[in-house]
Coordinates of C-alpha atoms in Angstrom, one line a residue:
M12 CA -108.3 44.7 93.1
F13 CA -109.8 42.2 95.7
L14 CA -113.2 43.7 96.1
P15 CA -114.8 41.1 93.8
F16 CA -113.2 38.4 96.0
F17 CA -114.8 40.0 99.1
E18 CA -118.2 40.1 97.4
S19 CA -117.8 36.5 96.3
L20 CA -117.2 35.5 99.9
R21 CA -120.3 37.2 101.1
K22 CA -122.3 35.7 98.2
N23 CA -121.2 32.2 99.1
G24 CA -122.2 32.6 102.7
V25 CA -118.8 33.1 104.3
P26 CA -119.5 35.5 107.3
V27 CA -116.4 37.7 106.7
S28 CA -116.3 41.2 108.3
L29 CA -114.8 44.3 106.8
R30 CA -112.2 44.3 109.5
E31 CA -111.1 40.8 108.6
F32 CA -110.9 41.8 104.9
L33 CA -108.8 44.8 105.8
S34 CA -106.5 42.5 107.8
F35 CA -106.1 40.3 104.7
L36 CA -105.2 43.4 102.7
E37 CA -102.6 44.4 105.3
G38 CA -101.0 41.0 105.0
M39 CA -100.8 41.3 101.2
K40 CA -99.3 44.8 101.6
A41 CA -96.7 43.4 104.0
G42 CA -95.7 40.9 101.4
L43 CA -96.8 37.8 103.3
A44 CA -98.0 36.1 100.1
T45 CA -96.0 37.7 97.3
Y46 CA -95.4 35.5 94.2
D47 CA -96.9 32.4 96.0
V48 CA -100.5 31.3 95.1
E49 CA -100.6 28.8 97.9
A50 CA -99.5 31.3 100.4
F51 CA -102.1 33.7 99.0
Y52 CA -104.8 31.1 99.4
Y53 CA -103.9 30.3 103.0
L54 CA -103.4 34.0 104.0
A55 CA -106.9 34.8 102.7
R56 CA -108.4 31.7 104.4
I57 CA -106.7 32.3 107.8
S58 CA -107.7 36.0 107.7
M59 CA -111.3 35.6 106.8
V60 CA -112.5 32.1 107.9
K61 CA -113.3 31.8 111.6
D62 CA -114.9 28.4 111.6
E63 CA -113.8 25.2 109.8
R64 CA -117.3 24.6 108.7
N65 CA -117.0 27.5 106.3
I66 CA -113.9 26.3 104.6
D67 CA -115.8 24.7 101.7
K68 CA -117.8 27.9 101.2
F69 CA -114.5 29.8 101.2
D70 CA -113.1 27.5 98.6
R71 CA -116.1 27.9 96.3
A72 CA -115.9 31.7 96.7
F73 CA -112.1 31.6 96.0
A74 CA -112.7 29.5 92.8
A75 CA -115.4 31.8 91.7
A76 CA -113.2 34.9 92.1
F77 CA -110.0 33.6 90.6
E78 CA -110.7 30.6 88.4
G79 CA -110.3 31.2 84.6
L80 CA -113.3 29.8 82.7
E81 CA -113.3 28.0 79.3
S82 CA -115.2 30.8 77.6
I83 CA -112.8 33.6 78.4
S84 CA -109.3 34.4 77.3
L85 CA -106.2 34.6 79.5
D86 CA -106.1 38.4 79.1
Q87 CA -109.6 38.6 80.5
V88 CA -108.8 36.4 83.4
L89 CA -105.7 38.4 84.3
E90 CA -107.6 41.6 83.8
A91 CA -110.5 40.5 86.0
V92 CA -108.2 39.8 89.0
D93 CA -105.4 42.2 88.1
I94 CA -102.7 39.7 88.8
P95 CA -99.2 41.2 88.2
G96 CA -97.3 39.4 85.5
D97 CA -94.2 39.1 87.6
W98 CA -96.2 37.2 90.2
L99 CA -97.2 34.6 87.7
E100 CA -93.6 34.4 86.5
K101 CA -92.3 33.9 90.0
L102 CA -95.0 31.3 90.7
A103 CA -93.8 29.3 87.6
E104 CA -90.2 29.5 88.8
K105 CA -91.2 28.3 92.2
H106 CA -93.1 25.3 91.1
L107 CA -90.9 24.0 88.2
S108 CA -88.0 21.7 88.7
D109 CA -84.9 22.1 86.6
A110 CA -85.9 19.1 84.6
E111 CA -89.4 20.6 83.9
K112 CA -87.9 24.0 83.0
A113 CA -85.7 22.2 80.5
E114 CA -88.7 20.4 78.9
I115 CA -90.3 23.7 78.1
E116 CA -87.2 25.6 77.1
A117 CA -88.2 25.2 73.4
L118 CA -91.1 27.6 74.1
G119 CA -88.7 30.3 75.3
G120 CA -89.7 30.5 79.0
F121 CA -92.8 31.7 80.8
D122 CA -93.1 35.0 78.8
K123 CA -93.1 33.0 75.6
L124 CA -95.6 30.5 77.1
M125 CA -98.1 33.3 77.9
E126 CA -97.6 35.0 74.6
T127 CA -98.1 31.7 72.7
L128 CA -101.3 31.0 74.7
K129 CA -102.7 34.4 73.7
E130 CA -101.8 33.8 70.0
R131 CA -103.5 30.4 70.0
L132 CA -106.6 31.8 71.7
K133 CA -106.9 34.2 68.8
E134 CA -106.1 31.7 66.1
Q135 CA -108.2 28.7 67.3
Q136 CA -111.8 28.4 66.3
G137 CA -114.0 25.9 68.3
R138 CA -113.1 23.1 70.6
H139 CA -110.0 20.9 70.0
Q140 CA -109.6 17.3 71.3
G141 CA -106.1 15.8 71.7
G142 CA -103.0 17.0 69.9
N143 CA -100.0 19.0 71.0
K144 CA -100.5 22.5 69.7
W145 CA -104.1 23.8 69.9
I146 CA -105.8 24.7 73.2
G147 CA -108.1 21.9 74.0
T148 CA -108.5 18.7 76.0
A149 CA -106.7 15.3 76.4
G150 CA -103.6 16.4 74.6
T151 CA -100.0 17.4 75.4
S152 CA -100.4 21.1 74.6
P153 CA -99.3 23.3 77.5
F154 CA -102.8 24.9 77.3
G155 CA -106.2 23.4 78.1
A156 CA -107.6 20.7 80.2
Y157 CA -107.4 16.9 80.8
G158 CA -104.0 16.6 79.2
Y159 CA -100.4 16.7 80.3
N160 CA -97.6 19.2 80.0
P161 CA -95.1 20.0 82.7
E162 CA -95.6 23.8 82.3
G163 CA -99.3 24.0 81.6
V164 CA -102.0 26.6 82.0
R165 CA -105.3 24.9 83.0
I166 CA -108.5 26.2 81.4
G167 CA -112.0 24.9 82.0
Q168 CA -111.1 21.9 84.1
K169 CA -112.6 21.3 87.6
E170 CA -109.7 19.6 89.1
S171 CA -106.0 18.9 88.7
R172 CA -105.1 15.5 87.3
H173 CA -101.3 15.7 87.2
Q174 CA -100.8 18.5 89.7
R175 CA -98.6 20.3 87.1
A176 CA -100.6 23.4 86.2
T177 CA -99.0 26.7 87.3
K178 CA -102.3 28.5 88.0
V179 CA -104.6 26.3 90.0
W180 CA -107.3 28.3 91.9
D181 CA -109.9 25.7 92.4
K182 CA -108.3 23.1 94.7
R183 CA -111.0 22.6 97.3
E184 CA -110.1 21.1 100.6
F185 CA -112.2 19.8 103.5
K186 CA -115.4 20.1 101.5
N187 CA -117.2 17.8 103.8
L188 CA -116.8 20.2 106.8
D189 CA -119.6 22.4 105.5
D190 CA -122.2 22.2 108.3
T191 CA -125.1 21.8 105.8
V192 CA -123.9 18.6 104.1
E193 CA -124.0 14.9 105.2
L194 CA -121.0 13.7 107.1
G195 CA -118.1 11.3 106.9
T196 CA -116.7 9.3 109.8
R197 CA -114.1 12.0 110.6
N198 CA -116.7 14.7 111.0
I199 CA -119.1 12.5 112.9
K200 CA -116.3 11.9 115.4
V201 CA -115.8 15.7 115.7
A202 CA -119.4 16.2 116.5
L203 CA -119.7 13.2 118.9
K204 CA -116.7 14.5 120.9
R205 CA -119.1 17.1 122.3
L206 CA -120.8 14.4 124.3
R207 CA -118.1 13.6 126.8
R208 CA -117.8 13.1 130.6
W209 CA -114.3 12.1 131.5
A210 CA -113.6 9.6 134.3
R211 CA -110.8 7.3 135.4
D212 CA -111.7 3.7 135.9
G213 CA -110.2 0.3 135.5
A214 CA -106.7 -0.9 136.2
A215 CA -104.0 1.7 137.0
E216 CA -102.0 1.2 133.8
E217 CA -101.3 4.8 132.6
L218 CA -98.2 6.6 133.7
D219 CA -99.0 9.5 136.1
L220 CA -96.2 11.8 135.1
N221 CA -97.0 14.6 137.6
G222 CA -97.5 12.0 140.4
T223 CA -94.2 10.4 139.5
I224 CA -92.3 13.7 139.6
R225 CA -93.8 14.7 142.9
A226 CA -93.1 11.2 144.5
T227 CA -89.6 11.1 143.1
A228 CA -88.9 14.6 144.6
E229 CA -90.3 13.6 148.0
H230 CA -88.5 10.3 148.3
G231 CA -85.2 11.1 146.6
Y232 CA -85.4 8.1 144.2
L233 CA -87.4 7.3 141.0
D234 CA -90.9 6.4 142.3
L235 CA -93.1 5.5 139.3
K236 CA -96.8 6.2 139.8
T237 CA -99.6 4.9 137.6
R238 CA -103.3 5.7 137.4
P239 CA -106.4 4.4 135.5
E240 CA -106.7 5.6 132.0
R241 CA -109.1 8.5 131.5
R242 CA -112.1 7.4 129.4
N243 CA -115.4 8.9 128.2
A244 CA -117.8 7.7 130.8
V245 CA -121.0 8.6 128.9
K246 CA -123.3 5.6 128.4
V247 CA -125.1 5.4 125.1
L248 CA -127.9 3.3 123.7
L249 CA -128.0 3.4 119.9
F250 CA -131.2 2.2 118.1
L251 CA -130.6 1.9 114.3
D252 CA -133.4 1.7 111.8
V253 CA -132.6 -0.8 109.0
G254 CA -134.2 -1.9 105.7
G255 CA -136.7 -0.4 103.4
S256 CA -136.4 3.4 103.0
M257 CA -133.2 3.3 105.0
D258 CA -131.3 1.5 102.3
P259 CA -130.1 4.7 100.6
H260 CA -128.6 5.9 103.9
I261 CA -126.6 2.7 104.7
K262 CA -123.2 4.4 104.1
V263 CA -123.7 7.4 106.3
V264 CA -125.3 5.2 109.1
Q265 CA -122.4 2.9 108.9
E266 CA -120.1 5.8 109.3
L267 CA -122.1 7.1 112.3
F268 CA -122.0 3.6 113.9
S269 CA -118.2 3.3 113.3
A270 CA -117.6 6.8 114.8
A271 CA -119.8 6.0 117.9
R272 CA -118.0 2.7 118.5
A273 CA -114.6 4.6 118.5
E274 CA -115.9 7.4 120.7
F275 CA -117.9 5.7 123.4
K276 CA -116.6 2.9 125.6
H277 CA -120.1 2.2 127.0
L278 CA -122.2 1.7 123.8
E279 CA -125.0 -0.7 123.4
N280 CA -126.7 -1.0 119.9
F281 CA -130.0 -2.5 118.7
Y282 CA -131.8 -2.6 115.4
F283 CA -135.4 -2.0 114.6
H284 CA -137.5 -1.4 111.4
N285 CA -139.3 1.8 110.9
C286 CA -140.7 2.2 114.4
L287 CA -139.9 0.8 117.9
Y288 CA -142.2 -2.1 118.8
E289 CA -142.1 -5.0 121.3
G290 CA -138.8 -6.5 120.0
V291 CA -135.4 -5.4 118.8
W292 CA -132.4 -7.3 117.7
R293 CA -128.6 -7.1 117.6
D294 CA -127.9 -9.2 114.5
N295 CA -129.9 -8.5 111.3
R296 CA -129.3 -12.1 110.1
R297 CA -131.3 -13.4 113.1
R298 CA -133.9 -10.7 113.4
W299 CA -136.8 -13.2 113.5
N300 CA -135.4 -15.9 115.7
A301 CA -133.2 -14.0 118.1
Q302 CA -135.2 -10.9 119.1
I303 CA -134.7 -9.2 122.4
S304 CA -137.8 -8.0 124.3
T305 CA -138.0 -4.2 124.3
H306 CA -139.3 -4.5 127.9
E307 CA -136.1 -6.2 128.8
V308 CA -134.0 -3.4 127.3
L309 CA -136.1 -0.9 129.2
R310 CA -135.4 -2.8 132.5
T311 CA -131.7 -3.5 131.8
Y312 CA -130.4 0.0 130.9
G313 CA -131.0 2.7 133.5
P314 CA -131.9 6.3 133.1
D315 CA -128.2 7.3 133.1
Y316 CA -127.9 6.2 129.5
K317 CA -128.2 8.6 126.6
C318 CA -130.7 7.2 124.0
I319 CA -130.1 7.9 120.3
F320 CA -132.4 6.7 117.5
V321 CA -131.1 6.8 114.0
G322 CA -133.7 6.5 111.2
D323 CA -135.5 8.4 108.4
A324 CA -138.9 8.3 110.4
S325 CA -140.6 7.8 107.0
M326 CA -143.4 5.3 107.2
S327 CA -147.2 5.0 107.1
P328 CA -148.7 6.9 110.0
Y329 CA -150.6 3.7 110.9
E330 CA -147.2 2.2 111.9
I331 CA -146.9 4.8 114.6
A332 CA -150.5 5.4 115.7
Y333 CA -152.3 2.0 115.7
P334 CA -152.0 -1.6 117.0
G335 CA -151.4 -3.9 114.0
G336 CA -150.0 -1.1 111.9
A337 CA -146.5 -2.5 111.5
N338 CA -145.9 -3.6 108.0
E339 CA -144.1 -6.9 108.8
H340 CA -145.9 -8.3 111.8
W341 CA -148.9 -7.8 114.1
N342 CA -148.0 -5.4 116.9
A343 CA -150.3 -5.6 119.9
E344 CA -149.4 -2.0 121.0
A345 CA -148.9 1.0 118.8
G346 CA -145.5 2.2 117.9
Q347 CA -146.0 5.6 119.6
V348 CA -146.6 3.7 122.9
W349 CA -143.1 2.1 122.7
L350 CA -141.5 5.4 121.6
A351 CA -143.1 7.1 124.6
R352 CA -141.8 4.5 127.0
A353 CA -138.3 4.9 125.6
R354 CA -138.6 8.7 125.9
D355 CA -139.8 8.4 129.5
Q356 CA -137.1 5.9 130.5
W357 CA -134.2 7.8 129.0
A358 CA -134.7 11.6 129.5
S359 CA -131.6 12.3 127.4
H360 CA -133.0 11.1 124.1
L361 CA -132.4 12.1 120.5
W362 CA -133.5 11.1 117.0
I363 CA -131.0 11.6 114.2
N364 CA -132.6 11.8 110.7
P365 CA -130.5 11.3 107.5
V366 CA -133.2 12.9 105.4
P367 CA -132.4 16.5 104.7
E368 CA -134.3 18.8 107.0
K369 CA -135.9 20.8 104.2
Y370 CA -137.9 17.7 103.2
W371 CA -139.2 16.8 106.7
G372 CA -142.5 18.7 106.2
Y373 CA -143.5 16.5 103.3
T374 CA -143.6 13.3 105.4
H375 CA -146.4 13.1 108.0
S376 CA -144.7 10.4 110.1
I377 CA -141.6 12.6 110.6
G378 CA -143.8 15.2 112.3
M379 CA -145.5 12.6 114.4
I380 CA -142.2 11.4 115.8
Q381 CA -141.0 14.9 116.4
D382 CA -144.2 15.5 118.5
I383 CA -143.4 12.3 120.5
F384 CA -139.8 13.1 121.2
G385 CA -140.3 16.8 121.8
A386 CA -139.0 20.1 120.4
G387 CA -135.4 20.0 119.3
R388 CA -135.1 16.3 119.8
M389 CA -134.9 15.4 116.1
V390 CA -131.8 16.7 114.3
P391 CA -130.5 16.2 110.7
M392 CA -127.4 14.2 110.0
T393 CA -125.2 17.2 109.4
L394 CA -122.3 18.6 111.4
S395 CA -124.5 21.4 112.8
G396 CA -127.3 19.0 113.4
L397 CA -125.2 16.5 115.4
E398 CA -123.6 19.3 117.3
A399 CA -127.0 20.6 118.4
G400 CA -128.1 17.0 119.2
M401 CA -125.0 16.3 121.4
K402 CA -125.6 19.6 123.2
S403 CA -129.2 18.7 123.9
L404 CA -128.0 15.3 125.4
T405 CA -125.7 17.1 127.9
R406 CA -128.5 19.1 129.5

């Protein structure tokens, strides 16, 4: 019965083992998810997904195995997955309120609903828009998509609109946890948490519960103890490429910056354009009249800082290799000279590239910066990429 589901998981890249699949079947046999689609979904996911990054792949496989399509009939859907009729009936009873049950009483209950759907599938020819009888879209018939009925069967619709359908197999959660996709702020924070070194500094403002208990027991009276708050002591320098080819990546870079601000107490950020040269800036509105000397940055921030560049590394090779190659001003020294100085000053360095890794080979300048920074020091802006990058910074 569930072998097509197992094959769908493998096809969608979920690394599920035969032992895990057998554990899932044992759970089904034990009745852990009987008559409950939601419980069935979570039983399957907890049994066969070991890493949260595979949740989206699991959801796609789940939908592929159990979702009814617009081009097939209900009988074919039920036959394909061999779902017992009493399961569907119990599911409907579970999710319908008394008021909703009363609204569909005219149909004669769930059995009549299924029977009517089958009849209309046979009677109807072609697509139907609107209305309250035929299977179609944007109507009030209990069958179809993009309409409303309190006891509906959704067919050929990618998502729920009213959360009323009794058979919903394609509700995908956490889809941005896939480690091959670009990130949101939440997932960036997950990845940045791998770059931590805890320390207690500052004023003693946090309650030391263990110390209070110990002192109270020793002295015979309540003796409150405090201690400095534990903070992430890692120091980070963040250089952000802005303008030009970086414009399409503004959203994800903003999310990265926001997550870094929240995660690192000691964070200094500067902006540059395309490549590092003799000047950087903190405010893009004052980039020409309030630049900071890159030499000054190199002198100010010691080698204990972690240095992270964020940019697409996509530019003319002349901007990296030659004096005067910058596209906005005359640079007395080549960009590669300044990048090498940054690399030598901060041994823990990283370049995060929002361009998908599969396209890196098509841009010569990306390869040039990879050579300057060293093997493994440029990572894509994906969950797996950031995790690998944070790991490299801890060495």
